Amino acid sequence: MSITWTVLAYIGAFLIGLSAIAIYKQGSFADTETILPHMILDLMPTWIGGLLLAGILAAIITTANSQLLVVTSSVSEDIIHRALGIRLSDRQLVWLSRFVILISGVIGMIIALSSQSLVYLVVSWAWAGVGCTLGPAILMTFFWKKYSSTGVVATILSGFVFTVVWISTDLDEQLTARFATFFVAAFFGIVFSLLFPDKKKEQPADV
């Protein structure tokens, strides 16, 4: 189901881009990320546009909330509790969670206000380095029986290294790493799975 929704979301984004090309002239927007709000305001009645923009803001807010909760959980459970082995009472955990949420929110707000491209760059790195790296690993795990554990490691490492190298050079201006990383990671995953297949577990002999 999640794959279906992802495909539909990408198709919708693609169609929005094509529609914007047909409606607006080249260079009409200083920031192409604002095309969708402009299309809503230009093409929809005021009350429908307000509802659609409210939906966009609601999605942004819920995503930000979930990310803040993930950061809080990672700090309190993974770092404080498991890594450092510090035992905290429920009251202390509540105050720690509030403090982490406050600090994370302030840092995020400072980054958003001080830079116009840093947030987009971080998201691009995340999509290319994480999404397009884990994507082929997940797909091949489900749909290819010969996909080995060595292939999984090769997929993740090659995707990460390739993302760093690709974005750090001028190649990203010619072809975005978010597209190229997927195929590079999949290629290394296939090659290493064929070269280093998993050993089949021996079935116990019947007595």
Short mmCIF file of C-alpha atoms in Angstrom, two decimals, residues 58-138:
data_model
loop_
_atom_site.label_atom_id
_atom_site.label_comp_id
_atom_site.label_asym_id
_atom_site.label_seq_id
_atom_site.Cartn_x
_atom_site.Cartn_y
_atom_site.Cartn_z
CA ALA A 58 -1.27 20.68 7.83
CA ALA A 59 0.88 18.07 6.09
CA ILE A 60 4.01 20.16 6.69
CA ILE A 61 3.17 20.65 10.37
CA THR A 62 2.41 16.97 11.01
CA THR A 63 5.65 15.96 9.30
CA ALA A 64 7.64 18.42 11.41
CA ASN A 65 5.92 17.16 14.57
CA SER A 66 6.75 13.55 13.79
CA GLN A 67 10.38 14.42 13.09
CA LEU A 68 10.67 16.23 16.42
CA LEU A 69 9.25 13.19 18.19
CA VAL A 70 11.72 10.93 16.38
CA VAL A 71 14.62 13.11 17.53
CA THR A 72 13.31 13.06 21.08
CA SER A 73 12.91 9.29 21.08
CA SER A 74 16.39 8.80 19.62
CA VAL A 75 18.02 10.96 22.27
CA SER A 76 16.11 9.62 25.27
CA GLU A 77 16.00 5.94 24.34
CA ASP A 78 18.89 5.22 21.96
CA ILE A 79 21.52 7.59 23.37
CA ILE A 80 20.67 8.21 27.02
CA HIS A 81 19.13 4.85 27.90
CA ARG A 82 20.87 2.30 25.67
CA ALA A 83 24.19 3.83 24.64
CA LEU A 84 25.05 5.64 27.89
CA GLY A 85 23.13 3.31 30.19
CA ILE A 86 21.64 6.17 32.22
CA ARG A 87 18.44 5.33 34.05
CA LEU A 88 15.95 8.17 34.29
CA SER A 89 12.64 8.41 36.06
CA ASP A 90 9.45 9.12 34.16
CA ARG A 91 9.49 12.72 35.32
CA GLN A 92 13.08 13.17 34.15
CA LEU A 93 12.25 11.62 30.78
CA VAL A 94 9.39 14.06 30.33
CA TRP A 95 11.62 17.06 31.05
CA LEU A 96 14.38 15.66 28.84
CA SER A 97 11.92 15.18 25.98
CA ARG A 98 10.64 18.73 26.34
CA PHE A 99 14.19 20.09 26.36
CA VAL A 100 15.19 18.12 23.25
CA ILE A 101 12.06 19.23 21.39
CA LEU A 102 12.74 22.86 22.30
CA ILE A 103 16.40 22.75 21.24
CA SER A 104 15.63 20.86 18.02
CA GLY A 105 12.86 23.29 17.12
CA VAL A 106 15.07 26.33 17.75
CA ILE A 107 17.91 24.86 15.66
CA GLY A 108 15.52 24.04 12.83
CA MET A 109 14.03 27.53 12.92
CA ILE A 110 17.48 29.15 12.84
CA ILE A 111 18.51 27.03 9.86
CA ALA A 112 15.28 27.82 8.01
CA LEU A 113 15.56 31.58 8.63
CA SER A 114 19.28 31.94 7.97
CA SER A 115 19.55 30.00 4.72
CA GLN A 116 17.36 29.75 1.64
CA SER A 117 18.99 26.66 0.18
CA LEU A 118 20.36 24.70 3.15
CA VAL A 119 17.06 22.98 3.95
CA TYR A 120 16.59 21.97 0.32
CA LEU A 121 20.20 20.73 0.19
CA VAL A 122 19.77 18.64 3.33
CA VAL A 123 16.55 17.12 1.99
CA SER A 124 18.27 16.37 -1.32
CA TRP A 125 21.09 14.61 0.48
CA ALA A 126 18.59 12.64 2.54
CA TRP A 127 16.56 11.54 -0.48
CA ALA A 128 19.63 10.61 -2.50
CA GLY A 129 21.73 9.11 0.26
CA VAL A 130 19.01 7.39 2.24
CA GLY A 131 15.88 7.09 0.12
CA CYS A 132 17.51 6.15 -3.17
CA THR A 133 19.99 3.89 -1.39
CA LEU A 134 17.57 1.96 0.77
CA GLY A 135 14.97 1.92 -2.02
CA PRO A 136 16.75 -0.62 -4.26
CA ALA A 137 17.78 -2.61 -1.19
CA ILE A 138 14.17 -2.95 -0.06
#
